[in-house]
Amino acid sequence: LMGVALGSYYFFVFTRHCGPLAVNLPGTVSQHLKGASGIILFNLMLPGVLTKDFSSDIIGKEGVVFCIVLFASPLAALKHVILTKSAVSIPLPFTLACTLNCALWSTVGLWKMRDFNIYFPNLLGLSCALAQLGLKGIYGNQVVKAGLPK
């Protein structure tokens, strides 16, 4: 319940600062809201159609996919970073948080829980976060005029 409340608050604040025609999203805020609503509805309906264990397994695998997408999303700017030789589009606080989060969950998931659904997406997330840190180290935050390389 706390996660839903905090996630909703984050979405509210994000959309206030994002604007309806944001170019940094794959789609519009409205499309994201409709997609999230569809996913929530799908997950709520699963236990009514399938067994509890099978529903849990599907929702768990869905969580793994979303986790991987979340951690890899800043790499969508990879081509832009290399072309402009500037990593200003990679958010450093998010990348540092992902690095620490994924390192800890990978460790716990692999050695204590021995749960593929925990360690696998977090190892991928750790790889993505380290790649992002590498790009930050190589290119830094130099601003390039008109988006063209110097």
Short mmCIF file of N, CA and C in Angstrom, two decimals:
data_model
loop_
_atom_site.label_atom_id
_atom_site.label_comp_id
_atom_site.label_asym_id
_atom_site.label_seq_id
_atom_site.Cartn_x
_atom_site.Cartn_y
_atom_site.Cartn_z
N LEU A 1 0.82 -1.19 0.00
CA LEU A 1 0.00 0.00 0.00
C LEU A 1 0.87 1.27 0.00
N MET A 2 1.96 1.21 0.77
CA MET A 2 2.88 2.35 0.82
C MET A 2 3.51 2.57 -0.56
N GLY A 3 3.86 1.48 -1.24
CA GLY A 3 4.45 1.59 -2.57
C GLY A 3 3.51 2.24 -3.57
N VAL A 4 2.24 1.89 -3.49
CA VAL A 4 1.23 2.49 -4.38
C VAL A 4 1.11 3.98 -4.10
N ALA A 5 1.08 4.35 -2.82
CA ALA A 5 0.96 5.76 -2.45
C ALA A 5 2.18 6.55 -2.93
N LEU A 6 3.38 6.03 -2.67
CA LEU A 6 4.59 6.74 -3.09
C LEU A 6 4.74 6.79 -4.61
N GLY A 7 4.39 5.68 -5.26
CA GLY A 7 4.44 5.65 -6.73
C GLY A 7 3.46 6.63 -7.34
N SER A 8 2.26 6.72 -6.77
CA SER A 8 1.26 7.67 -7.26
C SER A 8 1.72 9.11 -7.06
N TYR A 9 2.32 9.38 -5.90
CA TYR A 9 2.84 10.72 -5.64
C TYR A 9 3.95 11.07 -6.64
N TYR A 10 4.86 10.14 -6.88
CA TYR A 10 5.94 10.37 -7.84
C TYR A 10 5.36 10.68 -9.22
N PHE A 11 4.38 9.88 -9.65
CA PHE A 11 3.78 10.08 -10.97
C PHE A 11 3.12 11.46 -11.04
N PHE A 12 2.42 11.86 -9.97
CA PHE A 12 1.77 13.17 -9.93
C PHE A 12 2.80 14.28 -10.07
N VAL A 13 3.88 14.24 -9.30
CA VAL A 13 4.91 15.27 -9.36
C VAL A 13 5.60 15.25 -10.72
N PHE A 14 5.90 14.06 -11.24
CA PHE A 14 6.56 13.95 -12.53
C PHE A 14 5.73 14.58 -13.64
N THR A 15 4.43 14.28 -13.66
CA THR A 15 3.57 14.81 -14.73
C THR A 15 3.40 16.32 -14.62
N ARG A 16 3.49 16.88 -13.43
CA ARG A 16 3.40 18.33 -13.27
C ARG A 16 4.60 19.02 -13.91
N HIS A 17 5.76 18.39 -13.88
CA HIS A 17 6.98 18.98 -14.41
C HIS A 17 7.30 18.51 -15.83
N CYS A 18 6.64 17.49 -16.28
CA CYS A 18 6.94 16.88 -17.57
C CYS A 18 6.29 17.64 -18.73
N GLY A 19 5.05 17.95 -18.60
CA GLY A 19 4.33 18.62 -19.68
C GLY A 19 3.73 17.62 -20.64
N PRO A 20 2.64 17.97 -21.30
CA PRO A 20 1.92 17.02 -22.16
C PRO A 20 2.67 16.64 -23.44
N LEU A 21 3.60 17.46 -23.87
CA LEU A 21 4.31 17.17 -25.13
C LEU A 21 5.78 16.85 -24.89
N ALA A 22 6.08 16.23 -23.76
CA ALA A 22 7.47 15.91 -23.41
C ALA A 22 8.09 15.01 -24.47
N VAL A 23 9.33 15.32 -24.82
CA VAL A 23 10.03 14.53 -25.83
C VAL A 23 10.93 13.46 -25.20
N ASN A 24 11.02 13.46 -23.88
CA ASN A 24 11.89 12.48 -23.22
C ASN A 24 11.15 11.21 -22.82
N LEU A 25 9.92 11.06 -23.28
CA LEU A 25 9.14 9.85 -23.00
C LEU A 25 8.88 9.09 -24.29
N PRO A 26 8.79 7.76 -24.20
CA PRO A 26 8.31 7.01 -25.36
C PRO A 26 6.79 7.04 -25.35
N GLY A 27 6.20 8.06 -25.92
CA GLY A 27 4.76 8.26 -25.89
C GLY A 27 4.43 9.45 -25.01
N THR A 28 3.14 9.64 -24.75
CA THR A 28 2.69 10.77 -23.96
C THR A 28 2.36 10.31 -22.53
N VAL A 29 2.17 11.28 -21.66
CA VAL A 29 1.78 10.97 -20.28
C VAL A 29 0.45 10.24 -20.28
N SER A 30 -0.47 10.67 -21.12
CA SER A 30 -1.78 10.01 -21.21
C SER A 30 -1.64 8.55 -21.62
N GLN A 31 -0.76 8.28 -22.57
CA GLN A 31 -0.54 6.88 -22.99
C GLN A 31 0.06 6.06 -21.86
N HIS A 32 0.95 6.66 -21.09
CA HIS A 32 1.53 5.95 -19.93
C HIS A 32 0.46 5.63 -18.90
N LEU A 33 -0.42 6.58 -18.64
CA LEU A 33 -1.49 6.38 -17.67
C LEU A 33 -2.44 5.27 -18.14
N LYS A 34 -2.78 5.28 -19.42
CA LYS A 34 -3.66 4.23 -19.96
C LYS A 34 -2.97 2.86 -19.91
N GLY A 35 -1.68 2.82 -20.24
CA GLY A 35 -0.93 1.56 -20.19
C GLY A 35 -0.83 1.01 -18.78
N ALA A 36 -0.53 1.88 -17.82
CA ALA A 36 -0.43 1.45 -16.42
C ALA A 36 -1.78 0.96 -15.91
N SER A 37 -2.83 1.65 -16.28
CA SER A 37 -4.18 1.22 -15.87
C SER A 37 -4.52 -0.15 -16.45
N GLY A 38 -4.15 -0.37 -17.70
CA GLY A 38 -4.39 -1.67 -18.33
C GLY A 38 -3.63 -2.80 -17.64
N ILE A 39 -2.39 -2.53 -17.29
CA ILE A 39 -1.57 -3.54 -16.60
C ILE A 39 -2.15 -3.86 -15.23
N ILE A 40 -2.54 -2.83 -14.50
CA ILE A 40 -3.14 -3.05 -13.17
C ILE A 40 -4.43 -3.86 -13.29
N LEU A 41 -5.27 -3.51 -14.24
CA LEU A 41 -6.53 -4.24 -14.45
C LEU A 41 -6.25 -5.70 -14.82
N PHE A 42 -5.29 -5.92 -15.71
CA PHE A 42 -4.91 -7.28 -16.10
C PHE A 42 -4.47 -8.10 -14.89
N ASN A 43 -3.63 -7.50 -14.06
CA ASN A 43 -3.13 -8.20 -12.87
C ASN A 43 -4.23 -8.49 -11.86
N LEU A 44 -5.17 -7.58 -11.73
CA LEU A 44 -6.29 -7.81 -10.81
C LEU A 44 -7.22 -8.92 -11.30
N MET A 45 -7.31 -9.08 -12.61
CA MET A 45 -8.22 -10.09 -13.17
C MET A 45 -7.59 -11.48 -13.22
N LEU A 46 -6.28 -11.58 -13.24
CA LEU A 46 -5.60 -12.88 -13.36
C LEU A 46 -6.06 -13.93 -12.34
N PRO A 47 -6.09 -13.60 -11.06
CA PRO A 47 -6.48 -14.64 -10.09
C PRO A 47 -7.91 -15.15 -10.28
N GLY A 48 -8.77 -14.37 -10.91
CA GLY A 48 -10.13 -14.82 -11.17
C GLY A 48 -10.22 -15.80 -12.32
N VAL A 49 -9.20 -15.82 -13.18
CA VAL A 49 -9.21 -16.66 -14.37
C VAL A 49 -8.27 -17.86 -14.22
N LEU A 50 -7.16 -17.68 -13.55
CA LEU A 50 -6.14 -18.72 -13.42
C LEU A 50 -5.98 -19.11 -11.95
N THR A 51 -5.21 -20.16 -11.72
CA THR A 51 -4.95 -20.56 -10.33
C THR A 51 -4.08 -19.50 -9.66
N LYS A 52 -4.11 -19.50 -8.34
CA LYS A 52 -3.33 -18.52 -7.56
C LYS A 52 -1.84 -18.64 -7.85
N ASP A 53 -1.31 -19.86 -7.88
CA ASP A 53 0.12 -20.06 -8.12
C ASP A 53 0.54 -19.61 -9.51
N PHE A 54 -0.28 -19.94 -10.52
CA PHE A 54 0.05 -19.57 -11.89
C PHE A 54 -0.06 -18.05 -12.07
N SER A 55 -1.07 -17.44 -11.44
CA SER A 55 -1.23 -15.98 -11.48
C SER A 55 -0.01 -15.30 -10.84
N SER A 56 0.41 -15.82 -9.71
CA SER A 56 1.58 -15.26 -9.01
C SER A 56 2.83 -15.36 -9.88
N ASP A 57 2.98 -16.49 -10.57
CA ASP A 57 4.14 -16.69 -11.43
C ASP A 57 4.13 -15.69 -12.59
N ILE A 58 2.99 -15.48 -13.20
CA ILE A 58 2.89 -14.53 -14.32
C ILE A 58 3.19 -13.12 -13.84
N ILE A 59 2.61 -12.72 -12.71
CA ILE A 59 2.84 -11.38 -12.19
C ILE A 59 4.31 -11.20 -11.78
N GLY A 60 4.92 -12.25 -11.26
CA GLY A 60 6.35 -12.20 -10.91
C GLY A 60 7.22 -12.01 -12.14
N LYS A 61 6.93 -12.75 -13.20
CA LYS A 61 7.71 -12.61 -14.45
C LYS A 61 7.49 -11.23 -15.06
N GLU A 62 6.28 -10.73 -14.94
CA GLU A 62 5.97 -9.38 -15.43
C GLU A 62 6.81 -8.35 -14.66
N GLY A 63 6.94 -8.55 -13.35
CA GLY A 63 7.77 -7.67 -12.54
C GLY A 63 9.22 -7.69 -12.96
N VAL A 64 9.72 -8.88 -13.32
CA VAL A 64 11.10 -9.02 -13.79
C VAL A 64 11.30 -8.20 -15.07
N VAL A 65 10.36 -8.30 -15.99
CA VAL A 65 10.46 -7.56 -17.26
C VAL A 65 10.46 -6.05 -17.00
N PHE A 66 9.53 -5.58 -16.15
CA PHE A 66 9.47 -4.15 -15.86
C PHE A 66 10.72 -3.67 -15.13
N CYS A 67 11.27 -4.51 -14.27
CA CYS A 67 12.50 -4.16 -13.56
C CYS A 67 13.64 -3.97 -14.55
N ILE A 68 13.77 -4.87 -15.50
CA ILE A 68 14.84 -4.77 -16.50
C ILE A 68 14.66 -3.52 -17.34
N VAL A 69 13.43 -3.25 -17.77
CA VAL A 69 13.15 -2.05 -18.58
C VAL A 69 13.49 -0.79 -17.78
N LEU A 70 13.12 -0.76 -16.52
CA LEU A 70 13.40 0.40 -15.67
C LEU A 70 14.90 0.67 -15.58
N PHE A 71 15.67 -0.37 -15.30
CA PHE A 71 17.10 -0.19 -15.12
C PHE A 71 17.82 0.13 -16.43
N ALA A 72 17.31 -0.35 -17.54
CA ALA A 72 17.96 -0.13 -18.83
C ALA A 72 17.49 1.14 -19.52
N SER A 73 16.42 1.75 -19.04
CA SER A 73 15.83 2.89 -19.74
C SER A 73 16.80 4.05 -20.01
N PRO A 74 17.69 4.43 -19.09
CA PRO A 74 18.60 5.52 -19.42
C PRO A 74 19.55 5.18 -20.58
N LEU A 75 19.73 3.90 -20.87
CA LEU A 75 20.59 3.53 -22.00
C LEU A 75 19.94 3.85 -23.35
N ALA A 76 18.67 4.23 -23.33
CA ALA A 76 18.01 4.65 -24.57
C ALA A 76 18.71 5.87 -25.15
N ALA A 77 19.39 6.62 -24.30
CA ALA A 77 20.11 7.82 -24.74
C ALA A 77 21.52 7.49 -25.22
N LEU A 78 21.88 6.22 -25.28
CA LEU A 78 23.24 5.81 -25.63
C LEU A 78 23.73 6.42 -26.95
N LYS A 79 22.94 6.31 -28.00
CA LYS A 79 23.35 6.84 -29.31
C LYS A 79 23.56 8.36 -29.23
N HIS A 80 22.64 9.04 -28.55
CA HIS A 80 22.75 10.49 -28.40
C HIS A 80 24.00 10.87 -27.61
N VAL A 81 24.29 10.12 -26.56
CA VAL A 81 25.48 10.40 -25.74
C VAL A 81 26.75 10.25 -26.57
N ILE A 82 26.82 9.19 -27.35
CA ILE A 82 28.03 8.95 -28.15
C ILE A 82 28.16 9.98 -29.27
N LEU A 83 27.05 10.31 -29.94
CA LEU A 83 27.10 11.29 -31.02
C LEU A 83 27.49 12.68 -30.54
N THR A 84 26.93 13.09 -29.39
CA THR A 84 27.20 14.43 -28.88
C THR A 84 28.43 14.49 -27.97
N LYS A 85 28.93 13.30 -27.60
CA LYS A 85 30.05 13.22 -26.68
C LYS A 85 29.75 13.95 -25.36
N SER A 86 28.49 13.80 -24.92
CA SER A 86 28.04 14.40 -23.67
C SER A 86 27.05 13.47 -22.99
N ALA A 87 27.28 13.18 -21.72
CA ALA A 87 26.39 12.29 -20.96
C ALA A 87 25.43 13.06 -20.08
N VAL A 88 25.16 14.30 -20.43
CA VAL A 88 24.27 15.14 -19.64
C VAL A 88 22.86 14.54 -19.57
N SER A 89 22.48 13.74 -20.56
CA SER A 89 21.12 13.16 -20.58
C SER A 89 20.99 11.93 -19.68
N ILE A 90 22.08 11.46 -19.11
CA ILE A 90 22.03 10.32 -18.18
C ILE A 90 21.98 10.88 -16.76
N PRO A 91 20.89 10.62 -16.04
CA PRO A 91 20.75 11.18 -14.68
C PRO A 91 21.66 10.47 -13.67
N LEU A 92 22.64 11.20 -13.15
CA LEU A 92 23.61 10.61 -12.23
C LEU A 92 22.98 10.10 -10.93
N PRO A 93 22.07 10.85 -10.27
CA PRO A 93 21.48 10.32 -9.03
C PRO A 93 20.74 8.99 -9.26
N PHE A 94 19.98 8.89 -10.34
CA PHE A 94 19.28 7.64 -10.66
C PHE A 94 20.28 6.52 -10.91
N THR A 95 21.33 6.82 -11.64
CA THR A 95 22.34 5.81 -11.96
C THR A 95 23.06 5.32 -10.71
N LEU A 96 23.41 6.23 -9.80
CA LEU A 96 24.06 5.83 -8.55
C LEU A 96 23.11 4.99 -7.69
N ALA A 97 21.85 5.41 -7.63
CA ALA A 97 20.86 4.65 -6.85
C ALA A 97 20.67 3.26 -7.44
N CYS A 98 20.61 3.16 -8.76
CA CYS A 98 20.47 1.85 -9.41
C CYS A 98 21.69 0.97 -9.17
N THR A 99 22.87 1.56 -9.22
CA THR A 99 24.09 0.79 -8.98
C THR A 99 24.07 0.16 -7.59
N LEU A 100 23.80 0.97 -6.59
CA LEU A 100 23.77 0.47 -5.21
C LEU A 100 22.63 -0.53 -5.02
N ASN A 101 21.43 -0.18 -5.47
CA ASN A 101 20.26 -1.05 -5.34
C ASN A 101 20.50 -2.41 -6.00
N CYS A 102 20.96 -2.38 -7.23
CA CYS A 102 21.16 -3.63 -7.98
C CYS A 102 22.29 -4.47 -7.40
N ALA A 103 23.34 -3.82 -6.93
CA ALA A 103 24.45 -4.56 -6.32
C ALA A 103 23.96 -5.30 -5.07
N LEU A 104 23.20 -4.60 -4.23
CA LEU A 104 22.71 -5.23 -3.00
C LEU A 104 21.70 -6.34 -3.29
N TRP A 105 20.73 -6.09 -4.17
CA TRP A 105 19.72 -7.13 -4.47
C TRP A 105 20.34 -8.31 -5.22
N SER A 106 21.34 -8.05 -6.05
CA SER A 106 22.02 -9.16 -6.73
C SER A 106 22.71 -10.06 -5.71
N THR A 107 23.36 -9.44 -4.75
CA THR A 107 24.06 -10.20 -3.71
C THR A 107 23.09 -11.03 -2.89
N VAL A 108 22.03 -10.40 -2.40
CA VAL A 108 21.04 -11.11 -1.59
C VAL A 108 20.33 -12.19 -2.41
N GLY A 109 19.94 -11.84 -3.63
CA GLY A 109 19.21 -12.79 -4.47
C GLY A 109 20.04 -13.99 -4.87
N LEU A 110 21.33 -13.78 -5.10
CA LEU A 110 22.20 -14.85 -5.56
C LEU A 110 22.68 -15.74 -4.42
N TRP A 111 23.15 -15.13 -3.34
CA TRP A 111 23.77 -15.93 -2.28
C TRP A 111 22.87 -16.28 -1.11
N LYS A 112 21.87 -15.48 -0.81
CA LYS A 112 21.01 -15.79 0.32
C LYS A 112 19.68 -16.42 -0.13
N MET A 113 18.98 -15.74 -1.04
CA MET A 113 17.66 -16.22 -1.45
C MET A 113 17.73 -17.28 -2.55
N ARG A 114 18.79 -17.22 -3.34
CA ARG A 114 18.95 -18.12 -4.50
C ARG A 114 17.70 -18.09 -5.39
N ASP A 115 17.25 -16.87 -5.68
CA ASP A 115 16.03 -16.67 -6.45
C ASP A 115 16.35 -15.97 -7.76
N PHE A 116 16.15 -16.67 -8.86
CA PHE A 116 16.43 -16.14 -10.20
C PHE A 116 15.67 -14.84 -10.45
N ASN A 117 14.42 -14.78 -9.99
CA ASN A 117 13.60 -13.59 -10.22
C ASN A 117 14.12 -12.38 -9.45
N ILE A 118 14.99 -12.58 -8.50
CA ILE A 118 15.61 -11.47 -7.77
C ILE A 118 16.97 -11.14 -8.37
N TYR A 119 17.85 -12.14 -8.50
CA TYR A 119 19.21 -11.80 -8.91
C TYR A 119 19.37 -11.51 -10.40
N PHE A 120 18.61 -12.18 -11.27
CA PHE A 120 18.80 -11.99 -12.71
C PHE A 120 18.52 -10.55 -13.17
N PRO A 121 17.32 -9.99 -12.87
CA PRO A 121 17.10 -8.61 -13.34
C PRO A 121 18.03 -7.61 -12.67
N ASN A 122 18.43 -7.91 -11.44
CA ASN A 122 19.32 -6.98 -10.76
C ASN A 122 20.75 -7.06 -11.27
N LEU A 123 21.19 -8.24 -11.71
CA LEU A 123 22.51 -8.33 -12.36
C LEU A 123 22.50 -7.57 -13.69
N LEU A 124 21.40 -7.70 -14.44
CA LEU A 124 21.28 -6.93 -15.68
C LEU A 124 21.23 -5.43 -15.37
N GLY A 125 20.47 -5.07 -14.34
CA GLY A 125 20.39 -3.67 -13.94
C GLY A 125 21.74 -3.12 -13.51
N LEU A 126 22.50 -3.94 -12.78
CA LEU A 126 23.84 -3.53 -12.36
C LEU A 126 24.74 -3.31 -13.58
N SER A 127 24.64 -4.20 -14.55
CA SER A 127 25.42 -4.04 -15.79
C SER A 127 25.06 -2.74 -16.50
N CYS A 128 23.78 -2.45 -16.60
CA CYS A 128 23.33 -1.21 -17.24
C CYS A 128 23.80 0.02 -16.46
N ALA A 129 23.69 -0.04 -15.14
CA ALA A 129 24.11 1.09 -14.31
C ALA A 129 25.62 1.33 -14.44
N LEU A 130 26.39 0.25 -14.47
CA LEU A 130 27.84 0.40 -14.63
C LEU A 130 28.19 0.97 -16.01
N ALA A 131 27.42 0.55 -17.03
CA ALA A 131 27.63 1.11 -18.38
C ALA A 131 27.33 2.61 -18.37
N GLN A 132 26.26 3.00 -17.68
CA GLN A 132 25.91 4.42 -17.59
C GLN A 132 26.98 5.20 -16.84
N LEU A 133 27.49 4.63 -15.74
CA LEU A 133 28.57 5.29 -15.02
C LEU A 133 29.82 5.43 -15.89
N GLY A 134 30.08 4.40 -16.69
CA GLY A 134 31.20 4.46 -17.62
C GLY A 134 31.04 5.59 -18.62
N LEU A 135 29.84 5.73 -19.16
CA LEU A 135 29.58 6.83 -20.10
C LEU A 135 29.71 8.19 -19.42
N LYS A 136 29.25 8.29 -18.18
CA LYS A 136 29.42 9.54 -17.43
C LYS A 136 30.90 9.85 -17.23
N GLY A 137 31.69 8.80 -16.94
CA GLY A 137 33.12 8.99 -16.74
C GLY A 137 33.83 9.38 -18.02
N ILE A 138 33.43 8.80 -19.12
CA ILE A 138 34.09 9.08 -20.40
C ILE A 138 33.70 10.44 -20.95
N TYR A 139 32.39 10.74 -20.98
CA TYR A 139 31.92 11.95 -21.65
C TYR A 139 31.57 13.10 -20.72
N GLY A 140 31.29 12.83 -19.46
CA GLY A 140 30.95 13.90 -18.52
C GLY A 140 29.66 14.62 -18.89
N ASN A 141 29.49 15.80 -18.33
CA ASN A 141 28.27 16.58 -18.54
C ASN A 141 28.48 17.79 -19.43
N GLN A 142 29.48 17.77 -20.28
CA GLN A 142 29.70 18.93 -21.12
C GLN A 142 28.50 19.13 -22.04
N VAL A 143 28.08 20.36 -22.16
CA VAL A 143 26.94 20.71 -23.00
C VAL A 143 27.45 21.04 -24.38
N VAL A 144 26.84 20.42 -25.38
CA VAL A 144 27.26 20.62 -26.75
C VAL A 144 26.19 21.48 -27.44
N LYS A 145 26.61 22.54 -28.10
CA LYS A 145 25.66 23.44 -28.76
C LYS A 145 24.97 22.76 -29.91
N ALA A 146 23.66 22.98 -30.00
CA ALA A 146 22.82 22.48 -31.08
C ALA A 146 22.85 20.99 -31.22
N GLY A 147 23.29 20.28 -30.17
CA GLY A 147 23.29 18.82 -30.19
C GLY A 147 24.28 18.20 -31.14
N LEU A 148 25.27 18.98 -31.59
CA LEU A 148 26.26 18.47 -32.54
C LEU A 148 27.59 18.24 -31.82
N PRO A 149 28.34 17.25 -32.25
CA PRO A 149 29.66 17.02 -31.63
C PRO A 149 30.59 18.20 -31.86
N LYS A 150 31.50 18.37 -30.92
CA LYS A 150 32.49 19.46 -31.05
C LYS A 150 33.51 19.14 -32.11
#
